[in-house]
Amino acid sequence: MAWYCSANSNEGLVNNLKTAKIFKSEGVEKAMKAVDRKNYVSQGPYNDTPQPLGFGATISAPHMHAYALQYLEPFLKPGMKVLDVGCGSGYLTACFSEMVGPEGKVIGIEHIKELVDMSRRNIQKDRPGYLESQRIILVHGDGRKGYPEESPYDCIHVGAAAEKEPHALIDQLKAPGRLFVPVGVKSQSIYQIDKDENGKVTRKELMGVMVPYQNMLDDIKYENF
Ligand code: SAH
């Protein structure tokens, strides 16, 4: 169903995702309409499929971005703080920033230096001033460890698959806070891991996905394929 959401324009794509009920929040619609995918990926920006970014990574399909924004939406209110692990093109990082607004802060962390540079160029062009004001901070580093310097976070999104539940990331969530993470090696499930106001952690399996092996978070990819 989601794959039929492709369109010829950013607005058409977002309208199709809404009609397909991938998201329902007005805030998600506004953010996805404000951030044009063509500024983050050179080929097929409005196709509802993953696209190569170079350096062995891919930008996720628009329906996956829409799901992530919708599931995290209660933790993307104005002024909130977000960590985007494996920020790749910077597209979703920019959408998060639209949702948390100028008082909020989004940290994108990516382990491929060339992609950090690419996301910096993309955001510089598409959202001028966001990097200077530190509304968005882009970091070159290993996202498995999170980014304790800016923790705790209202929510953490992981764009790459983890072998197992990433405890360092759960530790860096606020109480309450929410983590969205694909977990698994040969195939994955996306988990929503919630920390409540007392610090109690619960998990909910949202859906099965197939993450390309280049987009595994862990070094285990080389041992297991
Ligand atoms: N969310 C991004 C990219 C998704 S692909 C987008 O949609 O554009 C997953 C990304 O995670 C890739 O860019 C990959 O380089 C990155 N990644 C994989 N393992 C990582 C790690 N340990 N630390 C930080 N980034 C990582």
Short mmCIF file of C-alpha atoms and ligand atoms in Angstrom, two decimals:
data_model
loop_
_atom_site.label_atom_id
_atom_site.label_comp_id
_atom_site.label_asym_id
_atom_site.label_seq_id
_atom_site.Cartn_x
_atom_site.Cartn_y
_atom_site.Cartn_z
CA MET A 1 0.00 0.00 0.00
CA ALA A 2 2.67 2.43 1.06
CA TRP A 3 4.59 1.90 -2.15
CA TYR A 4 1.73 3.45 -4.10
CA CYS A 5 2.37 6.81 -2.45
CA SER A 6 4.91 7.94 -5.09
CA ALA A 7 4.13 11.29 -6.72
CA ASN A 8 5.58 14.02 -8.93
CA SER A 9 5.93 16.62 -6.21
CA ASN A 10 6.67 16.80 -2.51
CA GLU A 11 3.14 18.00 -1.79
CA GLY A 12 1.64 15.16 -3.86
CA LEU A 13 3.77 12.60 -2.02
CA VAL A 14 2.73 13.88 1.41
CA ASN A 15 -0.94 13.98 0.34
CA ASN A 16 -0.68 10.36 -0.82
CA LEU A 17 0.92 9.26 2.47
CA LYS A 18 -1.95 10.95 4.32
CA THR A 19 -4.62 9.32 2.15
CA ALA A 20 -2.93 5.93 2.76
CA LYS A 21 -3.20 6.71 6.52
CA ILE A 22 0.55 6.34 7.09
CA PHE A 23 0.26 9.41 9.29
CA LYS A 24 -2.64 11.42 10.61
CA SER A 25 -1.10 14.27 12.59
CA GLU A 26 -1.36 17.79 11.18
CA GLY A 27 2.08 18.55 12.61
CA VAL A 28 3.60 15.70 10.59
CA GLU A 29 1.86 16.94 7.44
CA LYS A 30 3.13 20.48 7.99
CA ALA A 31 6.72 19.33 8.61
CA MET A 32 6.80 16.97 5.62
CA LYS A 33 5.36 19.68 3.36
CA ALA A 34 7.85 22.26 4.65
CA VAL A 35 10.91 20.05 4.05
CA ASP A 36 11.18 19.22 0.33
CA ARG A 37 12.89 15.84 -0.21
CA LYS A 38 14.49 17.09 -3.43
CA ASN A 39 16.96 19.03 -1.26
CA TYR A 40 18.16 15.81 0.38
CA VAL A 41 18.34 13.20 -2.39
CA SER A 42 19.39 13.66 -5.99
CA GLN A 43 17.36 10.89 -7.63
CA GLY A 44 13.68 10.00 -7.32
CA PRO A 45 12.95 12.30 -4.37
CA TYR A 46 9.20 11.71 -4.60
CA ASN A 47 9.30 7.93 -5.16
CA ASP A 48 8.09 5.99 -2.16
CA THR A 49 11.21 3.80 -2.10
CA PRO A 50 14.63 4.01 -0.46
CA GLN A 51 17.22 5.79 -2.65
CA PRO A 52 21.01 5.58 -2.64
CA LEU A 53 22.86 8.40 -0.89
CA GLY A 54 26.32 7.16 -1.86
CA PHE A 55 28.93 5.74 0.54
CA GLY A 56 26.86 2.55 0.83
CA ALA A 57 23.92 4.22 2.60
CA THR A 58 20.34 4.86 1.54
CA ILE A 59 17.74 7.44 2.46
CA SER A 60 14.74 5.58 3.86
CA ALA A 61 11.46 5.44 1.94
CA PRO A 62 9.05 8.33 2.57
CA HIS A 63 6.49 6.02 4.22
CA MET A 64 9.13 4.98 6.79
CA HIS A 65 9.88 8.63 7.54
CA ALA A 66 6.15 9.33 7.90
CA TYR A 67 5.69 6.36 10.28
CA ALA A 68 8.64 7.52 12.40
CA LEU A 69 7.30 11.07 12.63
CA GLN A 70 3.81 9.83 13.50
CA TYR A 71 4.95 7.38 16.21
CA LEU A 72 7.27 9.96 17.76
CA GLU A 73 4.79 12.84 17.42
CA PRO A 74 3.83 13.06 21.14
CA PHE A 75 7.55 13.63 21.84
CA LEU A 76 8.07 16.17 19.05
CA LYS A 77 6.21 19.06 20.66
CA PRO A 78 7.60 22.61 20.49
CA GLY A 79 10.70 23.00 22.64
CA MET A 80 11.53 19.29 22.84
CA LYS A 81 14.95 17.72 22.28
CA VAL A 82 15.59 14.94 19.77
CA LEU A 83 18.48 12.63 18.85
CA ASP A 84 18.50 11.26 15.26
CA VAL A 85 20.91 8.32 15.07
CA GLY A 86 22.17 7.59 11.53
CA CYS A 87 20.98 10.92 10.17
CA GLY A 88 22.28 10.22 6.64
CA SER A 89 20.90 12.85 4.26
CA GLY A 90 19.63 15.04 7.10
CA TYR A 91 16.05 14.92 5.76
CA LEU A 92 14.39 13.51 8.86
CA THR A 93 16.61 15.65 11.11
CA ALA A 94 15.14 18.71 9.34
CA CYS A 95 11.56 17.38 9.73
CA PHE A 96 12.15 16.82 13.47
CA SER A 97 13.42 20.39 13.74
CA GLU A 98 10.28 21.75 12.03
CA MET A 99 8.17 19.92 14.59
CA VAL A 100 10.06 20.95 17.75
CA GLY A 101 10.38 24.52 16.47
CA PRO A 102 12.94 27.23 17.20
CA GLU A 103 12.93 26.55 20.96
CA GLY A 104 13.62 22.86 20.38
CA LYS A 105 16.89 21.18 19.46
CA VAL A 106 17.78 18.25 17.21
CA ILE A 107 21.09 16.40 17.26
CA GLY A 108 21.89 14.28 14.21
CA ILE A 109 24.70 11.74 14.56
CA GLU A 110 26.20 9.82 11.64
CA HIS A 111 29.32 7.65 11.43
CA ILE A 112 30.20 8.27 7.76
CA LYS A 113 32.08 11.56 7.59
CA GLU A 114 31.09 12.23 3.96
CA LEU A 115 27.42 11.90 4.91
CA VAL A 116 27.81 14.29 7.83
CA ASP A 117 29.28 16.79 5.34
CA MET A 118 26.45 16.08 2.88
CA SER A 119 23.75 16.55 5.53
CA ARG A 120 25.43 19.77 6.62
CA ARG A 121 25.34 21.09 3.02
CA ASN A 122 21.71 19.97 2.57
CA ILE A 123 20.51 21.63 5.76
CA GLN A 124 22.57 24.76 5.16
CA LYS A 125 20.81 25.16 1.82
CA ASP A 126 17.30 24.06 2.80
CA ARG A 127 17.06 25.51 6.32
CA PRO A 128 19.45 28.49 6.40
CA GLY A 129 20.43 29.57 9.90
CA TYR A 130 19.41 26.32 11.63
CA LEU A 131 23.03 25.15 12.06
CA GLU A 132 24.35 28.58 13.12
CA SER A 133 21.65 28.93 15.79
CA GLN A 134 22.30 25.32 16.91
CA ARG A 135 18.65 24.50 16.41
CA ILE A 136 20.23 21.53 14.57
CA ILE A 137 23.61 20.09 15.59
CA LEU A 138 25.29 17.51 13.33
CA VAL A 139 27.87 15.23 14.87
CA HIS A 140 30.32 12.74 13.30
CA GLY A 141 30.39 9.73 15.61
CA ASP A 142 29.16 6.29 16.61
CA GLY A 143 25.45 6.57 17.26
CA ARG A 144 25.34 3.29 19.19
CA LYS A 145 26.68 5.25 22.14
CA GLY A 146 24.10 7.99 21.64
CA TYR A 147 25.32 11.51 22.36
CA PRO A 148 25.51 11.90 26.15
CA GLU A 149 26.78 15.51 25.89
CA GLU A 150 23.26 16.75 24.98
CA SER A 151 21.20 14.09 26.81
CA PRO A 152 18.54 13.49 28.04
CA TYR A 153 16.25 13.49 24.99
CA ASP A 154 12.46 13.57 24.72
CA CYS A 155 12.82 11.09 21.87
CA ILE A 156 15.46 9.20 19.94
CA HIS A 157 15.05 7.95 16.37
CA VAL A 158 17.35 5.28 14.98
CA GLY A 159 17.53 5.14 11.18
CA ALA A 160 19.82 2.08 11.11
CA ALA A 161 19.07 -1.39 12.47
CA ALA A 162 20.49 -2.47 15.84
CA GLU A 163 21.42 -6.06 16.69
CA LYS A 164 19.77 -5.80 20.07
CA GLU A 165 18.02 -3.25 22.21
CA PRO A 166 20.41 -0.28 22.50
CA HIS A 167 20.71 0.29 26.26
CA ALA A 168 22.92 3.37 25.95
CA LEU A 169 20.10 5.05 24.03
CA ILE A 170 17.40 4.05 26.53
CA ASP A 171 19.60 5.52 29.29
CA GLN A 172 19.70 8.84 27.41
CA LEU A 173 15.89 9.16 27.23
CA LYS A 174 14.03 11.55 29.49
CA ALA A 175 11.30 10.16 31.73
CA PRO A 176 8.93 10.24 29.92
CA GLY A 177 10.61 9.64 26.57
CA ARG A 178 10.34 7.44 23.50
CA LEU A 179 12.81 5.49 21.33
CA PHE A 180 11.96 4.32 17.77
CA VAL A 181 14.41 1.63 16.66
CA PRO A 182 14.57 -1.26 14.16
CA VAL A 183 16.01 -4.30 15.96
CA GLY A 184 17.23 -7.54 14.36
CA VAL A 185 19.95 -8.95 12.14
CA LYS A 186 18.57 -10.74 9.07
CA SER A 187 15.15 -9.16 9.33
CA GLN A 188 13.98 -6.53 11.75
CA SER A 189 11.04 -5.30 13.74
CA ILE A 190 10.59 -1.70 14.64
CA TYR A 191 10.17 -1.21 18.36
CA GLN A 192 8.69 1.71 20.20
CA ILE A 193 10.44 1.73 23.58
CA ASP A 194 8.81 4.02 26.12
CA LYS A 195 10.21 5.26 29.41
CA ASP A 196 7.41 6.50 31.66
CA GLU A 197 7.59 9.37 34.15
CA ASN A 198 8.79 6.92 36.85
CA GLY A 199 11.55 5.58 34.62
CA LYS A 200 9.75 2.28 33.88
CA VAL A 201 10.62 0.97 30.40
CA THR A 202 8.10 -0.84 28.17
CA ARG A 203 8.39 -1.97 24.56
CA LYS A 204 5.89 -2.43 21.76
CA GLU A 205 6.61 -4.13 18.43
CA LEU A 206 5.23 -1.85 15.72
CA MET A 207 5.94 -3.61 12.42
CA GLY A 208 8.32 -5.87 10.55
CA VAL A 209 10.80 -4.26 8.14
CA MET A 210 13.73 -5.26 5.93
CA VAL A 211 16.66 -2.94 6.50
CA PRO A 212 19.36 -3.11 3.78
CA TYR A 213 22.49 -4.66 5.31
CA GLN A 214 24.49 -1.48 4.67
CA ASN A 215 22.18 0.25 7.08
CA MET A 216 22.85 -1.99 10.06
CA LEU A 217 23.97 -0.05 13.08
CA ASP A 218 26.41 -2.66 14.31
CA ASP A 219 29.66 -4.16 13.06
CA ILE A 220 27.93 -7.56 13.24
CA LYS A 221 26.74 -7.05 9.66
CA TYR A 222 30.01 -8.37 8.30
CA GLU A 223 29.94 -11.49 10.47
CA ASN A 224 26.34 -12.40 9.81
CA PHE A 225 25.87 -12.03 6.07
N1 SAH B 1 17.82 8.53 8.36
C1 SAH B 1 18.67 8.75 7.22
C2 SAH B 1 19.57 7.58 6.83
C3 SAH B 1 19.03 6.21 7.01
S1 SAH B 1 20.21 4.97 6.52
C4 SAH B 1 17.86 9.14 6.01
O1 SAH B 1 16.73 8.71 5.89
O2 SAH B 1 18.42 9.85 5.15
C5 SAH B 1 21.02 4.62 8.05
C6 SAH B 1 22.19 5.53 8.34
O3 SAH B 1 22.76 5.09 9.57
C7 SAH B 1 23.31 5.49 7.31
O4 SAH B 1 23.56 6.80 6.87
C8 SAH B 1 24.50 4.89 8.06
O5 SAH B 1 25.74 5.41 7.65
C9 SAH B 1 24.17 5.29 9.50
N2 SAH B 1 24.81 4.47 10.54
C10 SAH B 1 24.99 3.11 10.56
N3 SAH B 1 25.62 2.73 11.69
C11 SAH B 1 25.86 3.86 12.41
C12 SAH B 1 26.49 4.12 13.66
N4 SAH B 1 27.01 3.13 14.39
N5 SAH B 1 26.56 5.39 14.09
C13 SAH B 1 26.03 6.41 13.35
N6 SAH B 1 25.44 6.23 12.15
C14 SAH B 1 25.33 4.98 11.68
#
